[in-house]
Coordinates of C-alpha atoms in Angstrom, one line a residue:
Chain N
M30 CA 12.6 65.4 104.9
Y31 CA 12.5 62.8 107.6
S32 CA 9.6 62.6 110.1
P33 CA 10.7 63.2 113.7
T34 CA 9.6 59.7 114.6
I35 CA 12.0 58.1 112.1
I36 CA 14.9 60.2 113.3
L37 CA 14.1 59.5 117.0
E38 CA 13.8 55.8 116.2
A39 CA 17.1 55.7 114.4
L40 CA 18.8 57.5 117.3
V41 CA 17.4 55.3 120.0
N42 CA 18.3 52.2 118.0
G43 CA 21.8 53.7 117.5
L44 CA 22.0 54.4 121.2
M45 CA 21.3 50.7 121.9
L46 CA 23.8 49.5 119.4
G47 CA 26.2 51.9 121.0
A48 CA 25.8 50.0 124.3
V49 CA 27.3 46.9 122.6
Y50 CA 30.1 49.1 121.2
A51 CA 30.7 50.3 124.7
L52 CA 31.1 46.7 125.9
I53 CA 33.8 46.1 123.2
A54 CA 35.5 49.4 124.1
L55 CA 35.3 48.5 127.8
G56 CA 37.6 45.5 127.3
L57 CA 40.0 47.6 125.2
T58 CA 40.1 50.5 127.7
L59 CA 40.6 48.2 130.7
I60 CA 43.6 46.6 128.9
Y61 CA 44.9 50.0 128.0
G62 CA 44.4 51.4 131.5
V63 CA 46.2 48.6 133.3
L64 CA 48.8 47.3 130.8
H65 CA 49.2 50.7 129.0
I66 CA 49.1 48.8 125.7
V67 CA 47.1 49.5 122.5
N68 CA 45.7 46.0 121.8
F69 CA 45.3 45.7 118.0
A70 CA 44.2 42.1 118.3
H71 CA 41.0 43.2 120.0
G72 CA 39.0 43.2 116.8
A73 CA 40.3 39.8 115.7
L74 CA 39.4 38.4 119.2
L75 CA 35.9 39.7 118.8
T76 CA 35.7 37.8 115.5
V77 CA 36.8 34.7 117.3
S78 CA 34.1 35.0 119.9
M79 CA 31.5 35.6 117.2
Y80 CA 32.6 32.4 115.5
L81 CA 32.5 30.5 118.8
V82 CA 28.9 31.7 119.3
W83 CA 28.1 30.7 115.8
I84 CA 29.6 27.2 116.3
G85 CA 27.5 26.9 119.5
C86 CA 24.3 27.6 117.6
E87 CA 25.1 25.7 114.4
Y88 CA 26.5 22.5 115.9
F89 CA 25.1 22.4 119.4
G90 CA 21.8 24.0 118.8
L91 CA 22.3 26.7 121.5
D92 CA 20.5 30.0 121.6
P93 CA 23.1 32.8 121.0
Y94 CA 22.4 34.2 124.4
V95 CA 22.9 30.8 126.1
A96 CA 26.1 30.3 124.1
I97 CA 27.5 33.4 125.9
L98 CA 27.7 31.3 129.0
F99 CA 30.1 28.9 127.4
V100 CA 32.0 31.3 125.2
T101 CA 32.9 33.7 128.0
P102 CA 35.1 31.3 130.0
A103 CA 36.7 30.1 126.7
M104 CA 37.6 33.7 125.7
F105 CA 38.8 34.4 129.2
A106 CA 41.2 31.5 128.9
I107 CA 42.3 32.5 125.4
G108 CA 43.0 36.1 126.6
Y109 CA 44.9 34.9 129.7
F110 CA 47.3 32.6 127.8
L111 CA 47.7 35.0 124.9
Q112 CA 49.0 37.7 127.3
R113 CA 51.0 35.3 129.5
L114 CA 52.6 33.2 126.7
V115 CA 52.7 35.4 123.6
I116 CA 52.2 39.2 124.1
G117 CA 54.1 39.6 127.4
P118 CA 57.2 37.6 126.5
A119 CA 57.4 38.6 122.8
S120 CA 57.0 42.4 123.3
R121 CA 59.5 42.6 126.2
G122 CA 57.6 45.6 127.5
S123 CA 58.4 48.1 124.8
D124 CA 55.5 50.2 123.5
N125 CA 56.3 49.7 119.9
G126 CA 56.9 46.0 120.4
I127 CA 53.5 45.5 121.9
L128 CA 51.9 47.4 119.1
L129 CA 53.5 45.3 116.5
V130 CA 53.0 42.0 118.3
T131 CA 49.3 42.6 118.7
L132 CA 49.1 43.7 115.1
G133 CA 50.9 40.5 114.0
L134 CA 48.5 38.4 116.2
S135 CA 45.5 40.1 114.7
I136 CA 46.7 39.1 111.2
V137 CA 47.4 35.6 112.3
I138 CA 44.0 35.2 113.9
Q139 CA 42.1 36.8 111.0
N140 CA 43.8 34.6 108.4
L141 CA 43.6 31.4 110.4
L142 CA 39.8 32.1 110.5
L143 CA 39.9 32.7 106.8
A144 CA 41.8 29.4 106.2
G145 CA 39.4 27.5 108.5
F146 CA 36.0 29.0 107.6
N147 CA 36.7 30.7 104.2
S148 CA 35.4 34.2 103.6
D149 CA 31.6 33.3 103.6
T150 CA 29.5 35.4 105.9
R151 CA 27.7 33.3 108.6
T152 CA 24.5 34.2 110.3
I153 CA 22.3 32.8 113.0
V154 CA 18.6 32.5 112.4
T155 CA 16.5 33.2 115.4
D156 CA 12.8 34.0 115.5
Y157 CA 13.4 37.2 117.5
A158 CA 16.1 38.7 115.2
F159 CA 13.5 41.0 113.6
G160 CA 11.3 41.2 116.6
V161 CA 10.3 44.7 117.8
I162 CA 9.2 46.1 121.1
P163 CA 6.8 49.0 120.8
L164 CA 7.6 52.0 123.1
G165 CA 5.1 54.7 122.6
P166 CA 5.3 55.7 118.9
L167 CA 8.8 54.0 118.6
L168 CA 9.5 50.5 117.4
L169 CA 12.7 49.2 119.1
S170 CA 14.7 46.3 117.7
Q171 CA 14.4 43.4 120.2
P172 CA 18.1 42.1 120.0
R173 CA 19.2 45.7 120.6
V174 CA 17.1 46.2 123.7
I175 CA 18.6 42.9 125.0
G176 CA 22.0 44.2 124.0
L177 CA 21.6 47.4 126.0
A178 CA 20.3 45.6 129.1
V179 CA 23.1 43.0 129.1
S180 CA 25.8 45.6 128.4
V181 CA 24.7 47.7 131.3
V182 CA 24.6 44.7 133.6
T183 CA 28.1 43.6 132.4
A184 CA 29.5 47.1 133.0
G185 CA 28.0 47.0 136.5
L186 CA 29.5 43.6 137.2
L187 CA 32.9 44.8 135.9
W188 CA 32.7 47.8 138.3
L189 CA 32.0 45.4 141.2
V190 CA 34.9 43.1 140.3
L191 CA 37.3 46.1 140.1
N192 CA 36.1 47.7 143.3
R193 CA 35.0 44.9 145.6
T194 CA 37.3 42.0 145.0
D195 CA 40.9 41.2 145.7
I196 CA 41.9 40.8 142.1
G197 CA 40.2 44.1 141.3
K198 CA 42.2 45.8 144.0
A199 CA 45.4 44.2 142.6
I200 CA 44.5 45.3 139.1
R201 CA 44.0 48.9 140.3
A202 CA 47.2 48.7 142.2
V203 CA 49.2 47.5 139.2
A204 CA 47.6 50.2 137.0
K205 CA 48.6 52.9 139.3
E206 CA 52.1 51.8 140.3
K207 CA 53.5 48.7 138.8
L208 CA 56.8 48.6 140.8
G209 CA 55.1 49.3 144.1
A210 CA 52.6 46.6 143.5
S211 CA 55.2 44.0 142.8
L212 CA 57.1 45.2 145.9
V213 CA 54.1 44.4 148.1
G214 CA 53.9 40.9 146.6
I215 CA 51.5 41.2 143.7
D216 CA 52.3 38.9 140.8
V217 CA 52.3 41.6 138.1
A218 CA 52.5 39.1 135.1
H219 CA 49.5 37.3 136.6
V220 CA 47.5 40.5 137.0
Y221 CA 48.4 41.6 133.5
A222 CA 47.1 38.3 132.1
M223 CA 44.0 38.5 134.3
T224 CA 43.2 42.0 133.0
F225 CA 43.8 40.9 129.4
A226 CA 41.5 37.9 130.1
I227 CA 38.7 40.1 131.5
G228 CA 39.0 42.4 128.6
T229 CA 38.8 39.5 126.2
A230 CA 35.8 38.0 128.1
C231 CA 33.9 41.2 127.5
L232 CA 34.2 40.4 123.8
A233 CA 32.5 37.0 124.3
I234 CA 29.5 38.8 125.7
A235 CA 29.6 41.4 122.9
G236 CA 29.9 38.6 120.3
G237 CA 26.8 36.9 121.7
L238 CA 24.9 40.1 121.7
L239 CA 25.8 41.0 118.2
M240 CA 25.3 37.6 116.5
P241 CA 21.5 37.6 116.4
S242 CA 21.4 40.7 114.3
F243 CA 24.9 40.7 112.6
Y244 CA 26.8 38.3 110.4
V245 CA 30.3 37.2 111.0
S246 CA 33.2 36.8 108.5
P247 CA 36.9 36.7 109.2
T248 CA 37.2 40.5 108.7
T249 CA 34.1 41.5 110.8
G250 CA 36.2 42.4 113.9
A251 CA 38.4 44.7 111.8
A252 CA 35.4 46.9 111.1
F253 CA 34.7 47.2 114.9
V254 CA 38.3 47.8 116.0
L255 CA 38.5 51.4 114.8
V256 CA 35.1 52.1 116.2
A257 CA 36.3 50.7 119.5
F258 CA 39.4 52.8 119.4
T259 CA 37.4 55.9 118.6
I260 CA 35.2 55.2 121.7
V261 CA 38.3 54.6 123.9
V262 CA 40.0 57.7 122.8
L263 CA 36.8 59.8 123.0
G264 CA 36.0 58.6 126.5
G265 CA 39.7 58.9 127.6
M266 CA 42.1 56.1 127.4
G267 CA 41.6 53.8 130.4
S268 CA 38.4 55.4 131.7
I269 CA 35.5 53.0 132.2
P270 CA 32.7 55.5 132.5
G271 CA 34.3 57.2 129.5
A272 CA 34.0 54.0 127.5
L273 CA 30.3 53.7 128.4
I274 CA 29.4 57.2 127.5
G275 CA 31.7 57.2 124.4
G276 CA 30.1 54.0 123.2
L277 CA 26.5 55.4 123.5
L278 CA 27.6 58.6 121.8
I279 CA 29.3 56.8 118.9
G280 CA 26.2 54.6 118.4
V281 CA 24.1 57.7 118.0
V282 CA 26.6 59.4 115.7
E283 CA 26.8 56.3 113.5
A284 CA 23.0 56.1 113.3
A285 CA 22.7 59.8 112.5
S286 CA 25.4 59.8 109.9
S287 CA 24.2 56.7 108.1
L288 CA 20.6 58.1 108.1
F289 CA 21.7 61.4 106.6
L290 CA 24.8 60.4 104.5
G291 CA 23.8 56.9 103.4
D292 CA 25.5 53.6 104.3
S293 CA 28.7 53.9 102.4
L294 CA 29.6 57.4 103.7
G295 CA 28.0 56.8 107.1
Q296 CA 31.1 55.4 108.8
I297 CA 33.1 58.5 108.0
G298 CA 31.5 60.4 110.8
I299 CA 33.2 58.1 113.3
F300 CA 36.6 58.4 111.8
L301 CA 36.4 62.2 111.7
I302 CA 35.5 62.3 115.4
F303 CA 38.4 60.0 116.0
I304 CA 40.8 62.3 114.2
L305 CA 39.5 65.4 115.8
V306 CA 39.7 64.0 119.3
L307 CA 43.2 62.8 118.7
L308 CA 44.3 66.1 117.4
F309 CA 42.6 68.5 119.8
K310 CA 41.8 66.5 123.0
P311 CA 43.9 63.3 123.1
T312 CA 43.0 62.9 126.7
G313 CA 39.4 62.5 125.8
L314 CA 36.3 63.5 127.7
F315 CA 37.2 61.7 130.9
G316 CA 40.9 61.2 130.5
A317 CA 42.8 61.0 133.7
R318 CA 46.0 62.6 132.6
Chain D
M23 CA 80.6 48.6 106.0
K24 CA 77.6 50.9 105.0
K25 CA 79.1 51.3 101.6
A26 CA 79.4 47.5 101.2
E27 CA 75.7 47.3 102.1
L28 CA 74.7 49.7 99.3
L29 CA 76.9 47.9 96.8
C30 CA 75.4 44.5 97.8
A31 CA 71.9 45.9 97.2
L32 CA 72.8 47.4 93.9
A33 CA 74.5 44.2 92.8
F34 CA 71.4 42.2 93.7
L35 CA 69.2 44.6 91.6
I36 CA 71.6 44.3 88.7
V37 CA 71.5 40.5 88.9
L38 CA 67.6 40.7 88.9
G39 CA 67.7 42.9 85.9
L40 CA 70.1 40.6 84.0
L41 CA 68.0 37.6 84.9
A42 CA 65.0 39.3 83.5
L43 CA 66.9 40.2 80.3
V44 CA 68.1 36.6 79.8
G45 CA 64.6 35.5 80.2
L46 CA 62.3 34.5 83.1
P47 CA 59.0 32.7 83.1
G48 CA 56.1 35.2 83.0
N49 CA 54.8 34.4 86.5
I50 CA 58.2 34.8 88.1
L51 CA 58.7 38.1 86.4
N52 CA 55.3 39.2 87.7
L53 CA 56.3 38.2 91.2
F54 CA 59.6 40.2 90.9
I55 CA 57.6 43.2 89.7
F56 CA 55.3 43.0 92.7
M57 CA 58.3 42.5 95.0
M58 CA 59.9 45.7 93.7
I59 CA 56.6 47.7 94.1
I60 CA 56.4 46.5 97.8
T61 CA 60.1 47.3 98.3
L62 CA 59.5 50.8 97.1
T63 CA 56.5 51.2 99.4
A64 CA 58.5 49.8 102.3
Q65 CA 61.4 52.0 101.5
G66 CA 59.0 54.9 101.8
W67 CA 57.7 53.6 105.1
N68 CA 61.3 53.1 106.4
L69 CA 62.2 56.8 106.0
L70 CA 59.7 57.7 108.6
G71 CA 59.0 54.5 110.6
G72 CA 62.5 53.1 110.5
Y73 CA 64.9 56.1 110.7
G74 CA 62.4 58.4 112.5
G75 CA 60.8 55.7 114.8
L76 CA 57.3 57.0 113.9
S77 CA 55.4 53.8 113.0
S78 CA 52.6 54.6 110.6
F79 CA 49.8 52.1 110.2
G80 CA 48.3 54.2 107.3
H81 CA 50.8 54.4 104.5
A82 CA 48.0 53.3 102.3
A83 CA 46.9 57.0 102.4
F84 CA 50.0 57.9 100.3
F85 CA 50.1 54.8 98.2
G86 CA 46.4 55.2 97.3
T87 CA 46.9 58.9 96.5
G88 CA 49.7 58.1 94.1
A89 CA 47.7 55.3 92.5
Y90 CA 44.5 57.4 92.1
A91 CA 46.4 60.5 90.9
M92 CA 48.1 58.4 88.2
T93 CA 44.8 56.9 87.1
V94 CA 42.5 59.9 87.3
L95 CA 45.0 62.3 85.6
Q96 CA 45.5 59.9 82.7
T97 CA 42.0 58.7 82.3
S98 CA 39.9 61.8 83.0
F99 CA 42.3 64.5 82.0
G100 CA 44.4 62.8 79.3
I101 CA 47.6 63.8 80.9
N102 CA 50.9 62.1 79.9
A103 CA 51.9 59.1 82.1
W104 CA 55.2 60.6 83.2
V105 CA 53.7 64.0 84.1
A106 CA 51.0 62.1 86.0
L107 CA 53.7 60.2 87.8
V108 CA 55.4 63.4 89.0
C109 CA 52.0 64.9 90.0
G110 CA 51.1 61.7 91.9
V111 CA 54.4 61.8 93.9
A112 CA 53.8 65.5 94.6
L113 CA 50.2 64.9 95.7
G114 CA 51.2 62.0 97.9
A115 CA 53.9 64.2 99.5
L116 CA 51.3 66.9 100.0
V117 CA 48.9 64.5 101.8
G118 CA 51.9 63.4 103.9
A119 CA 52.7 67.0 104.8
F120 CA 49.0 67.6 105.7
I121 CA 48.7 64.6 107.9
G122 CA 52.1 65.3 109.4
F123 CA 51.3 69.0 110.1
L124 CA 48.1 68.1 112.0
S125 CA 49.6 65.1 113.9
F126 CA 52.9 66.6 114.8
R127 CA 51.4 69.9 115.8
A128 CA 49.3 67.9 118.3
G129 CA 52.5 66.2 119.4
L130 CA 51.2 62.7 118.5
K131 CA 53.7 59.8 118.6
G132 CA 53.8 56.1 119.3
S133 CA 50.4 54.3 119.3
Y134 CA 48.6 57.6 118.9
F135 CA 50.4 58.4 115.6
A136 CA 49.8 54.8 114.4
L137 CA 46.1 55.1 115.1
I138 CA 45.7 58.5 113.5
T139 CA 47.4 57.5 110.3
L140 CA 45.2 54.4 110.1
A141 CA 42.1 56.6 110.5
F142 CA 43.2 59.0 107.8
A143 CA 43.8 56.1 105.4
E144 CA 40.3 54.8 106.2
V145 CA 38.7 58.2 105.6
L146 CA 40.4 58.4 102.2
R147 CA 39.3 54.9 101.4
I148 CA 35.6 55.6 102.2
L149 CA 35.8 58.9 100.2
A150 CA 37.4 57.1 97.1
N151 CA 34.8 54.4 97.4
S152 CA 31.8 56.8 97.3
W153 CA 32.9 59.6 94.9
D154 CA 32.1 59.5 91.2
F155 CA 35.3 61.4 90.6
T156 CA 37.3 58.3 91.6
G157 CA 35.0 55.8 90.0
G158 CA 33.2 54.9 93.2
A159 CA 33.1 51.3 94.3
A160 CA 33.5 50.0 90.7
G161 CA 37.1 51.3 90.6
M162 CA 38.9 52.8 87.6
M163 CA 40.9 51.5 84.7
I164 CA 43.8 52.9 82.8
K165 CA 43.6 52.6 79.0
L166 CA 45.9 50.0 77.5
Q167 CA 48.5 51.9 75.3
N168 CA 51.9 50.6 74.7
G169 CA 55.0 52.8 74.5
F170 CA 57.6 54.6 76.6
A171 CA 55.5 57.8 76.7
Y172 CA 52.6 55.8 78.2
L173 CA 54.9 54.0 80.7
Q174 CA 53.3 50.7 79.4
F175 CA 55.2 48.1 77.5
S176 CA 54.1 45.0 75.6
D177 CA 57.3 43.5 76.9
R178 CA 56.9 43.6 80.7
R179 CA 60.7 43.4 81.2
Y180 CA 61.1 47.1 80.4
F181 CA 58.7 48.0 83.1
F182 CA 60.6 45.8 85.5
L183 CA 63.9 47.5 84.6
I184 CA 62.4 51.0 85.2
L185 CA 61.1 49.7 88.5
L186 CA 64.6 48.5 89.4
V187 CA 66.0 52.0 88.6
F188 CA 63.5 53.6 91.0
V189 CA 64.4 51.1 93.7
A190 CA 68.1 51.9 93.2
L191 CA 67.3 55.6 93.4
A192 CA 65.4 55.1 96.7
L193 CA 68.5 53.2 98.0
F194 CA 70.7 56.3 97.1
L195 CA 68.1 58.5 98.8
S196 CA 68.3 56.4 102.0
R197 CA 72.1 56.4 101.8
W198 CA 72.1 60.2 101.4
L199 CA 69.8 60.4 104.4
E200 CA 72.1 58.2 106.5
R201 CA 75.0 60.6 105.8
S202 CA 73.2 63.9 106.1
A203 CA 72.7 66.2 109.1
F204 CA 68.9 65.8 108.5
G205 CA 69.3 62.0 108.9
A206 CA 71.3 62.4 112.1
Y207 CA 68.5 64.7 113.5
L208 CA 65.9 62.1 112.5
I209 CA 67.7 59.3 114.2
A210 CA 68.4 61.4 117.2
L211 CA 64.7 62.2 117.7
R212 CA 63.9 58.5 117.3
E213 CA 66.3 57.6 120.1
N214 CA 65.2 60.4 122.4
D215 CA 63.1 63.3 121.1
Q216 CA 63.3 65.4 124.2
A217 CA 67.1 65.2 124.3
A218 CA 67.2 66.1 120.6
Q219 CA 65.0 69.1 121.2
A220 CA 67.1 70.2 124.1
L221 CA 70.2 70.1 121.9
G222 CA 68.5 72.5 119.5
V223 CA 67.0 70.1 116.9
D224 CA 63.8 71.6 115.4
I225 CA 62.0 68.3 115.8
F226 CA 58.7 69.5 114.3
R227 CA 60.5 70.6 111.1
V228 CA 62.6 67.3 110.9
K229 CA 59.4 65.2 111.3
M230 CA 57.6 67.2 108.6
Q231 CA 60.5 66.8 106.2
A232 CA 60.6 63.0 107.0
I233 CA 56.9 62.4 106.5
T234 CA 56.8 64.4 103.3
L235 CA 59.7 62.5 101.8
S236 CA 58.3 59.2 103.1
A237 CA 54.9 59.9 101.7
G238 CA 56.3 60.9 98.3
L239 CA 58.3 57.7 97.9
T240 CA 55.3 55.6 98.9
A241 CA 53.1 57.5 96.5
L242 CA 55.6 56.7 93.7
A243 CA 55.1 53.0 94.5
G244 CA 51.3 53.6 94.3
C245 CA 51.7 55.3 90.8
L246 CA 53.7 52.3 89.5
Y247 CA 51.3 49.9 91.0
A248 CA 48.4 51.5 89.1
Q249 CA 50.5 51.6 86.0
N250 CA 51.4 47.9 86.3
F251 CA 47.9 46.5 87.0
L252 CA 46.0 49.2 85.0
F253 CA 43.1 48.9 87.5
I254 CA 42.6 50.1 91.0
D255 CA 39.7 50.4 93.4
A256 CA 39.4 51.9 96.9
N257 CA 40.0 48.7 98.7
V258 CA 43.2 48.0 96.8
A259 CA 44.6 51.5 96.7
Y260 CA 43.6 52.7 100.1
G261 CA 43.2 49.3 101.8
S262 CA 45.0 48.5 105.0
W263 CA 46.8 45.5 103.3
I264 CA 49.4 47.9 101.7
S265 CA 50.0 49.7 105.0
I266 CA 50.6 46.4 106.7
E267 CA 52.8 45.0 103.9
A268 CA 55.0 48.1 103.9
L269 CA 55.4 47.9 107.7
F270 CA 56.0 44.1 107.6
A271 CA 58.7 44.3 104.9
A272 CA 60.6 47.1 106.6
I273 CA 60.4 45.7 110.1
V274 CA 61.2 42.1 109.2
G275 CA 64.0 43.2 106.9
G276 CA 65.4 45.7 109.4
A277 CA 63.7 49.0 110.1
G278 CA 66.1 52.0 109.9
T279 CA 68.6 50.2 107.7
L280 CA 69.5 50.7 104.1
I281 CA 68.6 47.3 102.7
G282 CA 66.1 46.2 105.3
P283 CA 63.0 46.9 103.1
L284 CA 64.5 45.1 100.1
I285 CA 65.4 42.0 102.2
G286 CA 62.0 42.1 103.9
A287 CA 59.9 42.4 100.7
V288 CA 61.9 39.8 98.8
L289 CA 61.8 37.3 101.7
L290 CA 58.2 37.8 102.7
L291 CA 56.7 37.7 99.2
G292 CA 59.0 34.8 98.3
L293 CA 57.9 32.9 101.4
G294 CA 54.3 33.8 100.6
E295 CA 54.6 32.2 97.2
V296 CA 56.1 29.1 98.8
T297 CA 53.3 28.9 101.4
K298 CA 50.7 29.3 98.7
S299 CA 52.1 26.5 96.6
F300 CA 52.2 24.2 99.6
S301 CA 48.9 25.1 101.2
G302 CA 46.9 23.8 98.2
G303 CA 44.8 26.9 97.6
I304 CA 43.7 27.5 101.1
A305 CA 43.4 31.3 101.3
G306 CA 45.1 33.2 104.1
L307 CA 47.9 30.8 105.1
D308 CA 50.6 33.0 103.6
L309 CA 49.4 35.9 105.8
V310 CA 49.4 33.6 108.9
V311 CA 53.1 33.0 108.2
F312 CA 53.7 36.7 107.8
G313 CA 52.1 37.4 111.1
I314 CA 54.0 34.7 112.9
I315 CA 57.3 36.0 111.4
L316 CA 56.4 39.6 112.6
V317 CA 55.8 38.4 116.1
L318 CA 59.0 36.3 116.1
C319 CA 61.0 39.2 114.7
V320 CA 59.8 41.5 117.5
A321 CA 60.6 38.8 120.0
F322 CA 64.0 37.7 118.8
A323 CA 65.3 40.1 116.2
P324 CA 64.1 43.6 117.1
N325 CA 66.3 45.1 114.4
G326 CA 65.1 42.7 111.7
I327 CA 67.0 40.2 109.7
R328 CA 69.6 42.9 108.8
G329 CA 70.2 43.6 112.5
F330 CA 70.2 39.9 113.4
F331 CA 73.1 39.3 111.0
A332 CA 74.9 42.4 112.1
N333 CA 74.6 41.1 115.7
L334 CA 75.9 37.7 114.8
K335 CA 78.9 39.2 113.1
R336 CA 79.6 41.4 116.0
R337 CA 79.4 38.5 118.4
R338 CA 81.6 36.4 116.2
S339 CA 84.3 39.1 116.0
A340 CA 84.1 39.6 119.8
A341 CA 84.6 35.8 120.2
A342 CA 87.5 35.9 117.9
E343 CA 89.1 38.7 119.9
A344 CA 88.6 36.8 123.1
A345 CA 90.3 33.7 121.7

């Protein structure tokens, strides 16, 4: 019923969108792996970064990809102070407390955006949004090709930061053994906040990559958050290669299920995977446990 | 002490009922009706999340099942409203047992349980949104027919009184739970499930009973919601707003306490109305206040308002003893 070219094209485009999903999931899995918290505010923070990119384009005439350079440090700072001043002190370290505090934060952020920007969807007009790059018989969406490239580079940079810098070493130490790390003089609260900040900064890049081909409204991030959780659980909570491979996989699944089931039922494939993984292999494909 | 709590709550419900009978402006009565529907939803959530410590982020799955059962059975099958209500509660409980069986078999708890309940609610929302059987994205209406047999009244006060009776019954249910062996097992597994298991509590069975009961009660709230507004669609019935509202009300009021959900629902919705009237029509500010209250509660009053006052009292009597 579909020609092989259409199917292949949909899958490749899905794979490339999956790379941006992977970037969102990367932040989430890093935060989980180190702080052992499920960050429900991740989706709302993605919405914030998308609005920041939109503001950069609308009021300062920046290209969305250039805006990333300004939004990333801003999101880094937001993430750092959120963890340091709100999530850390308010939750007092209890698992349930953190879950509820981040849920409360996500509702506050989402509705502040609603109050500030109302529920209209905002888009950025660029001349390359509908641009295509021909690859053999396939036509690839230009923003998605850029998304794939930047996501891969970001993941590589993140790997370098974690493995080749002092703060990366400290982050890995805290993730493995919190008490031991604090005994050798690592400031755990600072490392937690730095990790949260790095995870949030990933969202700034993802926001910039999404904006040319997506719209943003106050609830946009909520649509991504379950997708990101699915990727994190599928790849194994806390596993960075898991998040990358999980992201690509979910992108393909979403493309395939919306091709065969239509747009309204399309998302169901992702949730079913989520439920099945949680039920039968909660450690995921690359889970450490 | 516990008995006084129950009596307090019942007295409050009676006062609300009397106020309604004496006469309330229509918009206030509507607010009270909505408060009681949210109270019932939160009381359902509280049975599992409060006493059992299993925080669900997806009670919309049960609320929506109740609401859709009520609507579809009456509209498409011409079944009597009260029979539909019983079926709705039973179906909700069944969905609860199904989700519980899968999740507890897999040993999910904490964040994992929260996430899987959220995912189940989303799956149901997408299904209800695309099936013709449930009216698809357009939603469904219940035919307007007044009379006790239809559970619709031209005078909305009667509906409110019936709602108050259901809330009171849910209070008695919670009270029974607090005094029963089942309730003791449930609280024991919240505090330390491994210790409870080691002492011979069949934790799988207790969790299953708790989620079935909790889902049934929340489904009842869904049935009454549909019957009150006579219109539902997938985003209302299965939307995450109701999961969040149930959790908010129970936690802010005091999770795992008898009157916590009632206090929480009345306070939050009352505060929401006040915010709305002060914010001059800017959407969303009431939910900003909700979110801030939730964060403050977790930070400063982990046992909710009910626990906060219990603490104050304890501290005051300790101070009196010291003096």
